[in-house]
């Protein structure tokens, strides 16, 4: 049973390495502590469940040059970049032009977004709201795996989902958590990758005494990521050891080897 | 009364610009969602209350090259860098050598830390625990504003506070939240700066209709940082507008001007 799972999983592995992602949170309010981040917290769990490894999170202010610089660096280094924040109609909403600038793209009003905005706001539409239809030239609109409803499609405009603006590999999401989630959920299946297998071993011995055993297992199983986390307040253990990897067999073998080496220090495994 | 406060505050301003800080969180567990960050959350509030502006937060994996690169960039760009995590005795504790590498410093065993470790662990000390006494050559130990107890001082070793390792402008703190807090609290008064004054205006009109008024106030008061945050679920308003600055008089004047311009859209101010 496990071997079957492994075989299909290995076939996927050989086809393409798993994707890496960065999360870019844009907003002074996160750096001043006025607002508590909910979006990175949500997204790391989603991406982990999808099998995408998050390699970096950056929180930066509403400053166009900072956004452009981070996007330039992160978009080169990671397969996927998800930005959050700075996409409304006010002076501190600088994300889309700044993302465009990272790729030397100018801005242009997108007719599909303009139509959606007019349909959504109706008589309440303010001229400034239309700025939200201005996106980098070369950006695309993504509606998720069920394909893109077009302006001339059958659905009424009000029932159409709101698309995600994508500039190269940068997925531009809004800062308001409920909208961030709704938009990510629309496109989430586009990112599904090989699952990450995870095991946990609890040790009643502290980090110092188990460090040599850990080193040996780390060296023996290079495909398994092993973490060591002291928990000062835990009732029955001192250190939580985590073992993660794409290769389920390797993760299980590394867990067995670690349990062997720790001997009586093991409280339990999960 | 307010003028008096302003005068002393202005005198401070002229002496030295307020300091900026970056927070560097190190740990795979934060990127996989296994552990929820508590340290940046705590630190942004502390630094805000102290009057230090946080300009960036980065969350990076337990990879020495990533740590070195981030430290190099952040330590040049910000007055203060606070790192969290990666300072224990196991294979994934890479922070101190990586911070040293950012400044081309080798590692050396620090006698004062070795003594503190021996006193703290007693008979339970494991050889590997002594690695926590290895710090970059050129690093210093900080005990906070009450000065540094020395090994030959009067206090018993067990009653001595644990110092913070500082490498140039990088304050190296541990990842375990209770210890992170205790260590930061030891040194926090070293960072006290001019306070940041904050006001809030709540608008019943949405972001589109108030954007022009906001632009005008932003342009008129360049020393005041103005943020606009739509709240979809709020009962009596649509947008929360925040006004922050070191110059209390300018913040208050900008708030009055904004209230004037928004007219009947204002629900209340704080």
Short mmCIF file of C-alpha atoms in Angstrom, two decimals:
data_model
loop_
_atom_site.label_atom_id
_atom_site.label_comp_id
_atom_site.label_asym_id
_atom_site.label_seq_id
_atom_site.Cartn_x
_atom_site.Cartn_y
_atom_site.Cartn_z
CA UNK A 1 0.00 0.00 0.00
CA UNK A 2 2.68 2.44 1.05
CA UNK A 3 4.88 1.23 -1.80
CA UNK A 4 2.10 2.03 -4.29
CA UNK A 5 1.78 5.53 -2.93
CA UNK A 6 5.55 5.91 -3.11
CA UNK A 7 5.74 4.80 -6.70
CA UNK A 8 3.21 7.29 -7.97
CA UNK A 9 4.77 9.95 -5.78
CA UNK A 10 8.27 9.20 -7.13
CA UNK A 11 7.01 9.41 -10.70
CA UNK A 12 5.70 12.91 -9.94
CA UNK A 13 8.98 13.83 -8.28
CA UNK A 14 10.98 12.95 -11.33
CA UNK A 15 8.68 14.95 -13.57
CA UNK A 16 9.25 18.28 -11.82
CA UNK A 17 10.77 19.45 -8.54
CA UNK A 18 8.20 20.72 -6.03
CA UNK A 19 7.52 24.42 -6.25
CA UNK A 20 8.79 27.01 -3.79
CA UNK A 21 6.94 30.14 -2.75
CA UNK A 22 7.53 33.48 -1.07
CA UNK A 23 4.91 35.60 0.69
CA UNK A 24 5.20 39.38 0.54
CA UNK A 25 3.04 41.30 3.00
CA UNK A 26 2.75 44.99 2.17
CA UNK A 27 1.54 47.46 4.76
CA UNK A 28 2.74 49.90 7.41
CA UNK A 29 -0.06 48.66 9.67
CA UNK A 30 1.66 45.27 10.01
CA UNK A 31 4.99 46.85 10.95
CA UNK A 32 3.44 49.16 13.54
CA UNK A 33 1.44 46.36 15.15
CA UNK A 34 -1.87 48.12 14.43
CA UNK A 35 -3.03 45.10 12.49
CA UNK A 36 -2.17 41.50 13.24
CA UNK A 37 -1.27 39.46 10.15
CA UNK A 38 -3.88 36.90 9.19
CA UNK A 39 -2.93 36.36 5.54
CA UNK A 40 0.54 34.83 5.84
CA UNK A 41 -0.76 32.69 8.67
CA UNK A 42 -3.57 31.41 6.44
CA UNK A 43 -1.34 31.02 3.39
CA UNK A 44 1.49 29.04 5.03
CA UNK A 45 -1.07 26.47 6.14
CA UNK A 46 -2.73 26.35 2.73
CA UNK A 47 0.55 26.05 0.84
CA UNK A 48 1.88 23.43 3.23
CA UNK A 49 -1.29 21.35 2.71
CA UNK A 50 -0.90 21.78 -1.07
CA UNK A 51 2.71 20.59 -0.93
CA UNK A 52 4.30 23.96 -1.76
CA UNK A 53 7.34 24.92 0.36
CA UNK A 54 7.32 28.50 1.62
CA UNK A 55 10.92 29.72 1.57
CA UNK A 56 10.49 33.27 2.80
CA UNK A 57 8.04 35.78 4.19
CA UNK A 58 8.75 39.49 3.99
CA UNK A 59 6.76 42.28 5.61
CA UNK A 60 7.51 45.66 4.06
CA UNK A 61 6.04 49.18 4.24
CA UNK A 62 3.77 50.95 1.73
CA UNK A 63 6.77 52.29 -0.17
CA UNK A 64 6.85 51.75 -3.94
CA UNK A 65 10.64 51.31 -4.16
CA UNK A 66 10.60 48.67 -1.40
CA UNK A 67 7.81 46.75 -3.12
CA UNK A 68 9.57 46.83 -6.49
CA UNK A 69 12.86 45.69 -4.98
CA UNK A 70 11.31 42.82 -3.01
CA UNK A 71 9.27 41.65 -6.00
CA UNK A 72 12.34 41.70 -8.23
CA UNK A 73 14.39 39.61 -5.79
CA UNK A 74 11.65 37.20 -4.73
CA UNK A 75 10.26 36.57 -8.22
CA UNK A 76 13.71 35.46 -9.40
CA UNK A 77 14.42 33.28 -6.43
CA UNK A 78 11.07 31.53 -5.93
CA UNK A 79 8.67 29.80 -8.31
CA UNK A 80 5.68 31.62 -6.88
CA UNK A 81 5.27 34.94 -5.09
CA UNK A 82 2.06 35.88 -3.29
CA UNK A 83 1.65 39.51 -2.34
CA UNK A 84 -0.91 40.82 0.13
CA UNK A 85 -2.08 44.40 0.45
CA UNK A 86 -1.87 47.77 -1.24
CA UNK A 87 -4.44 47.24 -4.00
CA UNK A 88 -7.22 49.71 -3.16
CA UNK A 89 -7.89 53.18 -4.60
CA UNK A 90 -6.06 55.36 -2.02
CA UNK A 91 -2.61 56.99 -1.82
CA UNK A 92 -1.10 54.05 0.11
CA UNK A 93 -2.20 51.49 -2.50
CA UNK A 94 1.00 51.21 -4.50
CA UNK A 95 1.35 47.51 -5.13
CA UNK A 96 0.29 47.07 -8.76
CA UNK A 97 2.42 49.84 -10.29
CA UNK A 98 5.35 48.77 -8.09
CA UNK A 99 5.01 45.12 -9.16
CA UNK A 100 4.81 46.29 -12.78
CA UNK A 101 7.96 48.36 -12.28
CA UNK A 102 9.82 45.24 -11.10
CA UNK A 103 9.26 43.81 -14.61
CA UNK A 104 9.52 47.14 -16.42
CA UNK A 105 5.84 47.08 -17.31
CA UNK A 106 3.72 50.23 -17.54
CA UNK A 107 0.11 50.39 -16.36
CA UNK A 108 -3.05 50.09 -18.46
CA UNK A 109 -6.75 50.03 -17.65
CA UNK A 110 -8.06 46.48 -18.01
CA UNK A 111 -11.53 46.42 -19.65
CA UNK A 112 -12.58 43.17 -17.96
CA UNK A 113 -11.76 44.53 -14.50
CA UNK A 114 -13.43 47.83 -15.33
CA UNK A 115 -16.60 45.96 -16.28
CA UNK A 116 -16.48 43.93 -13.07
CA UNK A 117 -15.96 47.06 -10.97
CA UNK A 118 -18.86 48.85 -12.67
CA UNK A 119 -21.08 45.81 -12.10
CA UNK A 120 -20.03 45.45 -8.46
CA UNK A 121 -20.25 49.12 -7.41
CA UNK A 122 -23.15 50.17 -9.65
CA UNK A 123 -24.28 53.71 -8.86
CA UNK A 124 -21.83 53.88 -5.93
CA UNK A 125 -18.81 53.66 -8.21
CA UNK A 126 -16.45 56.57 -7.66
CA UNK A 127 -13.99 57.63 -10.34
CA UNK A 128 -11.12 56.71 -8.01
CA UNK A 129 -12.43 53.16 -7.60
CA UNK A 130 -11.63 52.59 -11.29
CA UNK A 131 -7.95 52.77 -10.40
CA UNK A 132 -8.40 49.21 -9.22
CA UNK A 133 -8.84 48.29 -12.91
CA UNK A 134 -5.36 49.62 -13.73
CA UNK A 135 -2.91 46.74 -13.88
CA UNK A 136 0.56 46.23 -15.36
CA UNK A 137 0.64 45.70 -19.13
CA UNK A 138 1.38 42.04 -19.54
CA UNK A 139 -0.48 41.01 -16.37
CA UNK A 140 -3.13 38.31 -16.69
CA UNK A 141 -6.38 37.57 -14.87
CA UNK A 142 -6.77 34.14 -13.30
CA UNK A 143 -10.10 32.62 -12.33
CA UNK A 144 -8.78 29.23 -11.18
CA UNK A 145 -8.82 25.74 -12.68
CA UNK A 146 -12.46 25.98 -13.92
CA UNK A 147 -11.29 28.31 -16.64
CA UNK A 148 -11.76 32.02 -17.19
CA UNK A 149 -15.24 33.41 -17.61
CA UNK A 150 -14.97 36.05 -20.31
CA UNK A 151 -16.93 39.32 -20.51
CA UNK A 152 -19.01 37.80 -23.30
CA UNK A 153 -19.61 34.55 -21.39
CA UNK A 154 -23.03 33.34 -20.25
CA UNK A 155 -22.89 34.30 -16.54
CA UNK A 156 -24.31 37.64 -15.38
CA UNK A 157 -21.48 40.01 -14.34
CA UNK A 158 -22.62 40.06 -10.72
CA UNK A 159 -22.31 36.28 -10.41
CA UNK A 160 -18.81 36.16 -11.85
CA UNK A 161 -15.98 35.51 -9.41
CA UNK A 162 -13.42 38.26 -9.04
CA UNK A 163 -10.19 37.22 -10.77
CA UNK A 164 -6.68 37.32 -9.33
CA UNK A 165 -4.23 39.65 -11.07
CA UNK A 166 -1.03 37.75 -11.91
CA UNK A 167 2.14 39.50 -13.10
CA UNK A 168 4.63 36.89 -14.34
CA UNK A 169 4.90 34.60 -11.27
CA UNK A 170 3.54 37.17 -8.80
CA UNK A 171 -0.01 36.60 -7.54
CA UNK A 172 -1.36 39.93 -6.33
CA UNK A 173 -3.84 39.52 -3.49
CA UNK A 174 -5.60 42.13 -1.38
CA UNK A 175 -4.85 42.83 2.29
CA UNK A 176 -8.40 42.49 3.65
CA UNK A 177 -8.31 38.94 5.07
CA UNK A 178 -11.79 37.80 4.00
CA UNK A 179 -11.15 38.86 0.38
CA UNK A 180 -7.59 37.50 0.46
CA UNK A 181 -8.97 34.08 1.42
CA UNK A 182 -11.79 34.10 -1.10
CA UNK A 183 -9.43 35.00 -3.94
CA UNK A 184 -6.81 32.45 -2.93
CA UNK A 185 -9.43 29.73 -2.68
CA UNK A 186 -10.48 30.47 -6.26
CA UNK A 187 -7.01 29.63 -7.56
CA UNK A 188 -5.65 27.26 -4.89
CA UNK A 189 -5.95 24.04 -6.93
CA UNK A 190 -3.55 25.50 -9.50
CA UNK A 191 -0.77 25.05 -6.92
CA UNK A 192 -1.34 21.47 -5.77
CA UNK A 193 1.96 19.59 -5.62
CA UNK A 194 3.40 16.40 -4.14
CA UNK A 195 2.35 16.17 -0.50
CA UNK A 196 4.81 16.72 2.36
CA UNK A 197 4.93 13.83 4.85
CA UNK A 198 5.53 14.76 8.48
CA UNK A 199 6.42 12.79 11.60
CA UNK A 200 7.10 13.94 15.15
CA UNK A 201 9.23 12.45 17.93
CA UNK A 202 9.05 13.77 21.51
CA UNK A 203 12.19 13.54 23.65
CA UNK A 204 12.39 13.67 27.42
CA UNK A 205 16.12 14.46 27.13
CA UNK A 206 17.13 18.07 26.35
CA UNK A 207 18.75 19.34 23.14
CA UNK A 208 22.36 19.03 24.36
CA UNK A 209 22.26 15.29 25.14
CA UNK A 210 20.46 14.36 21.89
CA UNK A 211 22.38 16.64 19.52
CA UNK A 212 24.90 13.98 18.41
CA UNK A 213 22.15 11.45 17.64
CA UNK A 214 20.30 14.11 15.65
CA UNK A 215 23.44 14.98 13.67
CA UNK A 216 23.85 11.34 12.65
CA UNK A 217 20.25 11.03 11.41
CA UNK A 218 20.44 14.40 9.62
CA UNK A 219 23.59 13.18 7.80
CA UNK A 220 22.07 9.81 6.92
CA UNK A 221 18.79 11.16 5.48
CA UNK A 222 19.58 14.28 3.45
CA UNK A 223 16.10 14.34 1.85
CA UNK A 224 14.45 14.65 5.26
CA UNK A 225 14.22 18.02 6.98
CA UNK A 226 14.67 17.57 10.71
CA UNK A 227 13.75 20.27 13.22
CA UNK A 228 14.44 20.44 16.95
CA UNK A 229 12.21 22.59 19.17
CA UNK A 230 12.68 22.85 22.94
CA UNK A 231 9.37 23.26 24.80
CA UNK A 232 10.02 24.61 28.26
CA UNK A 233 6.46 24.30 29.49
CA UNK A 234 5.56 20.82 28.19
CA UNK A 235 4.46 18.35 30.86
CA UNK A 236 6.19 15.15 29.69
CA UNK A 237 8.88 16.07 27.17
CA UNK A 238 11.67 18.61 26.65
CA UNK A 239 12.15 18.66 22.88
CA UNK A 240 9.80 18.19 19.93
CA UNK A 241 11.61 16.76 16.90
CA UNK A 242 9.94 17.07 13.50
CA UNK A 243 10.78 15.07 10.37
CA UNK A 244 9.43 16.28 7.00
CA UNK A 245 9.93 15.25 3.40
CA UNK A 246 8.36 14.44 0.05
CA UNK A 247 9.61 10.86 0.23
CA UNK A 248 7.34 9.13 2.72
CA UNK A 249 9.59 6.06 2.97
CA UNK A 250 12.64 8.17 3.78
CA UNK A 251 10.72 10.15 6.41
CA UNK A 252 9.53 6.93 8.06
CA UNK A 253 12.99 5.36 7.91
CA UNK A 254 14.58 8.48 9.42
CA UNK A 255 11.95 8.44 12.18
CA UNK A 256 12.73 4.77 12.98
CA UNK A 257 16.47 5.50 13.02
CA UNK A 258 16.02 8.51 15.30
CA UNK A 259 13.84 6.51 17.72
CA UNK A 260 16.52 3.78 17.81
CA UNK A 261 19.27 6.29 18.55
CA UNK A 262 17.35 8.19 21.20
CA UNK A 263 16.40 4.98 23.00
CA UNK A 264 14.78 5.63 26.37
CA UNK A 265 14.66 9.38 25.72
CA UNK A 266 11.67 8.85 23.40
CA UNK A 267 8.36 9.74 25.04
CA UNK A 268 6.21 9.02 21.96
CA UNK A 269 6.07 9.43 18.18
CA UNK A 270 3.32 10.77 15.94
CA UNK B 1 1.04 72.40 27.66
CA UNK B 2 1.16 70.77 24.28
CA UNK B 3 3.66 73.41 23.12
CA UNK B 4 5.98 72.48 26.00
CA UNK B 5 5.86 68.83 25.07
CA UNK B 6 6.55 69.76 21.46
CA UNK B 7 9.55 71.86 22.31
CA UNK B 8 11.32 69.17 24.25
CA UNK B 9 10.35 66.67 21.60
CA UNK B 10 11.70 68.89 18.80
CA UNK B 11 14.99 69.31 20.65
CA UNK B 12 15.34 65.53 20.72
CA UNK B 13 14.46 65.34 17.04
CA UNK B 14 17.21 67.70 16.07
CA UNK B 15 19.77 65.78 18.08
CA UNK B 16 19.34 62.50 16.23
CA UNK B 17 16.79 61.01 13.81
CA UNK B 18 14.65 58.25 15.34
CA UNK B 19 16.08 54.79 14.91
CA UNK B 20 14.78 52.18 12.49
CA UNK B 21 14.72 48.46 13.08
CA UNK B 22 14.33 45.19 11.20
CA UNK B 23 13.18 41.89 12.67
CA UNK B 24 14.66 38.66 11.32
CA UNK B 25 12.81 35.48 12.28
CA UNK B 26 14.84 32.34 11.62
CA UNK B 27 13.16 28.94 11.52
CA UNK B 28 11.62 26.41 9.14
CA UNK B 29 8.84 25.88 11.67
CA UNK B 30 7.50 29.39 11.01
CA UNK B 31 7.48 28.86 7.23
CA UNK B 32 5.71 25.51 7.49
CA UNK B 33 3.06 26.83 9.86
CA UNK B 34 4.04 24.34 12.58
CA UNK B 35 4.69 27.21 14.94
CA UNK B 36 2.84 30.50 15.04
CA UNK B 37 5.12 33.54 15.42
CA UNK B 38 4.89 35.20 18.81
CA UNK B 39 8.19 37.07 18.81
CA UNK B 40 7.70 39.54 15.96
CA UNK B 41 4.21 40.17 17.24
CA UNK B 42 5.60 41.00 20.69
CA UNK B 43 8.52 43.01 19.32
CA UNK B 44 6.57 45.28 16.94
CA UNK B 45 4.41 46.36 19.85
CA UNK B 46 7.40 46.90 22.14
CA UNK B 47 9.37 48.85 19.53
CA UNK B 48 6.36 50.95 18.59
CA UNK B 49 5.83 51.85 22.26
CA UNK B 50 9.54 52.72 22.55
CA UNK B 51 9.34 54.98 19.48
CA UNK B 52 11.43 52.76 17.16
CA UNK B 53 10.06 52.34 13.62
CA UNK B 54 10.10 48.76 12.33
CA UNK B 55 10.88 48.94 8.62
CA UNK B 56 10.93 45.26 7.71
CA UNK B 57 10.26 41.77 9.00
CA UNK B 58 11.80 38.76 7.28
CA UNK B 59 11.06 35.12 8.01
CA UNK B 60 13.74 32.82 6.62
CA UNK B 61 14.63 29.12 6.91
CA UNK B 62 17.39 27.50 8.99
CA UNK B 63 19.92 27.89 6.18
CA UNK B 64 23.25 29.52 7.03
CA UNK B 65 23.64 31.28 3.66
CA UNK B 66 20.15 32.80 3.92
CA UNK B 67 20.85 34.07 7.44
CA UNK B 68 24.19 35.59 6.45
CA UNK B 69 22.69 37.30 3.40
CA UNK B 70 19.71 38.74 5.30
CA UNK B 71 21.92 39.96 8.16
CA UNK B 72 24.30 41.63 5.72
CA UNK B 73 21.49 43.47 3.93
CA UNK B 74 19.41 44.37 6.99
CA UNK B 75 22.34 45.49 9.17
CA UNK B 76 23.38 48.00 6.51
CA UNK B 77 19.91 49.32 5.90
CA UNK B 78 18.54 49.58 9.44
CA UNK B 79 19.95 51.00 12.67
CA UNK B 80 18.97 47.92 14.64
CA UNK B 81 18.39 44.29 13.68
CA UNK B 82 16.75 41.83 16.05
CA UNK B 83 17.06 38.16 15.17
CA UNK B 84 14.98 35.40 16.69
CA UNK B 85 15.80 31.70 16.65
CA UNK B 86 18.56 29.25 15.81
CA UNK B 87 20.73 29.66 18.90
CA UNK B 88 20.52 26.24 20.61
CA UNK B 89 23.01 23.35 20.48
CA UNK B 90 21.51 21.28 17.61
CA UNK B 91 22.19 20.96 13.88
CA UNK B 92 19.51 23.52 12.95
CA UNK B 93 20.98 26.19 15.26
CA UNK B 94 23.04 28.14 12.76
CA UNK B 95 22.38 31.75 13.66
CA UNK B 96 25.54 32.85 15.51
CA UNK B 97 28.13 31.56 13.00
CA UNK B 98 25.95 32.88 10.14
CA UNK B 99 25.67 36.33 11.74
CA UNK B 100 29.44 36.28 12.31
CA UNK B 101 29.98 35.37 8.66
CA UNK B 102 27.98 38.45 7.61
CA UNK B 103 30.70 40.56 9.25
CA UNK B 104 33.58 38.22 8.39
CA UNK B 105 34.05 37.26 12.03
CA UNK B 106 35.15 33.78 13.13
CA UNK B 107 33.77 32.04 16.21
CA UNK B 108 35.34 31.85 19.66
CA UNK B 109 34.22 30.40 22.99
CA UNK B 110 33.20 33.20 25.33
CA UNK B 111 34.42 32.56 28.91
CA UNK B 112 31.62 34.59 30.52
CA UNK B 113 28.93 32.63 28.65
CA UNK B 114 30.70 29.35 29.41
CA UNK B 115 30.63 30.18 33.09
CA UNK B 116 26.96 31.12 32.96
CA UNK B 117 26.13 27.87 31.11
CA UNK B 118 28.05 25.78 33.64
CA UNK B 119 26.29 27.55 36.50
CA UNK B 120 22.85 27.16 34.90
CA UNK B 121 23.10 23.51 33.80
CA UNK B 122 25.29 22.22 36.65
CA UNK B 123 25.69 18.46 36.49
CA UNK B 124 23.22 18.29 33.56
CA UNK B 125 25.56 20.21 31.27
CA UNK B 126 26.27 18.26 28.11
CA UNK B 127 29.36 18.96 26.03
CA UNK B 128 27.12 20.10 23.16
CA UNK B 129 25.39 22.68 25.35
CA UNK B 130 28.71 24.54 25.50
CA UNK B 131 28.29 25.41 21.84
CA UNK B 132 25.90 28.08 23.08
CA UNK B 133 29.00 29.82 24.51
CA UNK B 134 30.54 30.08 21.02
CA UNK B 135 29.93 33.54 19.61
CA UNK B 136 31.45 35.64 16.81
CA UNK B 137 34.80 37.22 17.66
CA UNK B 138 34.00 40.88 18.13
CA UNK B 139 30.51 40.22 19.53
CA UNK B 140 29.64 41.80 22.86
CA UNK B 141 27.39 40.82 25.75
CA UNK B 142 24.69 43.27 26.82
CA UNK B 143 22.95 43.20 30.19
CA UNK B 144 20.83 46.32 29.73
CA UNK B 145 21.05 49.86 31.12
CA UNK B 146 21.95 48.74 34.67
CA UNK B 147 25.40 47.84 33.42
CA UNK B 148 27.14 44.52 32.94
CA UNK B 149 27.69 42.21 35.88
CA UNK B 150 31.14 40.71 35.42
CA UNK B 151 32.23 37.17 36.32
CA UNK B 152 34.08 38.62 39.31
CA UNK B 153 31.09 40.68 40.46
CA UNK B 154 29.34 40.19 43.77
CA UNK B 155 26.19 38.34 42.59
CA UNK B 156 26.06 34.55 42.65
CA UNK B 157 26.22 33.14 39.09
CA UNK B 158 22.70 31.67 39.34
CA UNK B 159 21.18 35.07 40.11
CA UNK B 160 22.86 36.82 37.19
CA UNK B 161 20.66 37.71 34.24
CA UNK B 162 21.51 36.05 30.96
CA UNK B 163 23.07 38.60 28.60
CA UNK B 164 22.08 39.29 25.00
CA UNK B 165 24.74 38.58 22.37
CA UNK B 166 25.15 41.63 20.10
CA UNK B 167 27.15 41.51 16.87
CA UNK B 168 27.66 45.06 15.56
CA UNK B 169 24.02 46.29 15.37
CA UNK B 170 22.47 42.80 15.39
CA UNK B 171 20.77 41.72 18.62
CA UNK B 172 20.67 37.92 18.64
CA UNK B 173 17.64 36.61 20.53
CA UNK B 174 16.41 33.04 20.97
CA UNK B 175 13.29 31.60 19.33
CA UNK B 176 11.57 30.29 22.48
CA UNK B 177 9.03 33.06 23.16
CA UNK B 178 9.31 33.18 26.96
CA UNK B 179 13.12 33.54 26.77
CA UNK B 180 12.89 35.95 23.83
CA UNK B 181 10.71 38.23 25.95
CA UNK B 182 12.81 37.97 29.08
CA UNK B 183 15.99 38.82 27.17
CA UNK B 184 14.41 41.71 25.27
CA UNK B 185 13.01 43.16 28.49
CA UNK B 186 16.52 43.19 29.95
CA UNK B 187 17.76 45.53 27.22
CA UNK B 188 14.58 47.31 26.11
CA UNK B 189 15.34 50.69 27.76
CA UNK B 190 18.46 50.96 25.59
CA UNK B 191 16.14 51.56 22.62
CA UNK B 192 13.79 54.22 23.98
CA UNK B 193 13.32 56.98 21.43
CA UNK B 194 10.97 59.89 20.70
CA UNK B 195 7.39 58.66 21.02
CA UNK B 196 5.13 58.18 18.00
CA UNK B 197 1.82 60.06 18.22
CA UNK B 198 -1.19 58.36 16.66
CA UNK B 199 -4.70 59.50 15.80
CA UNK B 200 -7.56 57.67 14.11
CA UNK B 201 -10.50 58.91 12.01
CA UNK B 202 -13.38 56.59 11.07
CA UNK B 203 -15.18 57.25 7.77
CA UNK B 204 -18.65 56.08 6.79
CA UNK B 205 -17.76 56.74 3.13
CA UNK B 206 -15.68 54.11 1.28
CA UNK B 207 -12.11 54.50 0.04
CA UNK B 208 -13.03 55.66 -3.48
CA UNK B 209 -15.08 58.72 -2.45
CA UNK B 210 -12.52 59.90 0.16
CA UNK B 211 -9.33 59.23 -1.84
CA UNK B 212 -8.97 62.79 -3.18
CA UNK B 213 -9.38 64.33 0.29
CA UNK B 214 -6.78 61.92 1.63
CA UNK B 215 -4.34 62.80 -1.15
CA UNK B 216 -4.60 66.49 -0.28
CA UNK B 217 -3.88 65.89 3.43
CA UNK B 218 -1.02 63.49 2.61
CA UNK B 219 0.54 66.18 0.40
CA UNK B 220 0.06 68.94 2.99
CA UNK B 221 1.58 67.02 5.92
CA UNK B 222 4.63 65.11 4.68
CA UNK B 223 5.82 64.33 8.23
CA UNK B 224 2.59 62.49 9.01
CA UNK B 225 2.14 58.89 7.89
CA UNK B 226 -1.48 58.34 6.85
CA UNK B 227 -2.97 54.88 6.42
CA UNK B 228 -6.34 53.87 4.98
CA UNK B 229 -7.87 50.53 5.97
CA UNK B 230 -11.26 49.35 4.72
CA UNK B 231 -13.18 47.31 7.32
CA UNK B 232 -15.88 45.30 5.62
CA UNK B 233 -17.47 43.99 8.79
CA UNK B 234 -17.53 47.14 10.91
CA UNK B 235 -20.97 48.19 12.14
CA UNK B 236 -20.82 51.98 11.72
CA UNK B 237 -17.91 52.83 9.43
CA UNK B 238 -16.27 51.68 6.18
CA UNK B 239 -12.70 52.92 6.46
CA UNK B 240 -10.33 53.40 9.38
CA UNK B 241 -7.82 56.18 8.73
CA UNK B 242 -4.68 56.34 10.85
CA UNK B 243 -2.36 59.34 11.29
CA UNK B 244 1.08 58.79 12.87
CA UNK B 245 4.12 60.94 13.42
CA UNK B 246 6.84 62.10 15.81
CA UNK B 247 5.55 65.68 15.66
CA UNK B 248 2.41 65.71 17.79
CA UNK B 249 1.34 69.14 16.55
CA UNK B 250 1.57 68.07 12.90
CA UNK B 251 -0.37 64.88 13.60
CA UNK B 252 -3.13 66.85 15.34
CA UNK B 253 -3.22 69.48 12.58
CA UNK B 254 -3.41 66.79 9.88
CA UNK B 255 -6.24 65.11 11.80
CA UNK B 256 -8.19 68.41 12.00
CA UNK B 257 -7.65 69.03 8.29
CA UNK B 258 -8.77 65.53 7.36
CA UNK B 259 -11.91 65.84 9.50
CA UNK B 260 -12.70 69.18 7.79
CA UNK B 261 -12.26 67.67 4.33
CA UNK B 262 -14.27 64.52 5.03
CA UNK B 263 -17.16 66.52 6.51
CA UNK B 264 -20.22 64.37 7.15
CA UNK B 265 -18.33 61.18 6.28
CA UNK B 266 -16.61 61.32 9.70
CA UNK B 267 -18.13 58.91 12.22
CA UNK B 268 -15.70 59.71 15.05
CA UNK B 269 -12.05 60.44 15.81
CA UNK B 270 -9.73 58.95 18.43
#
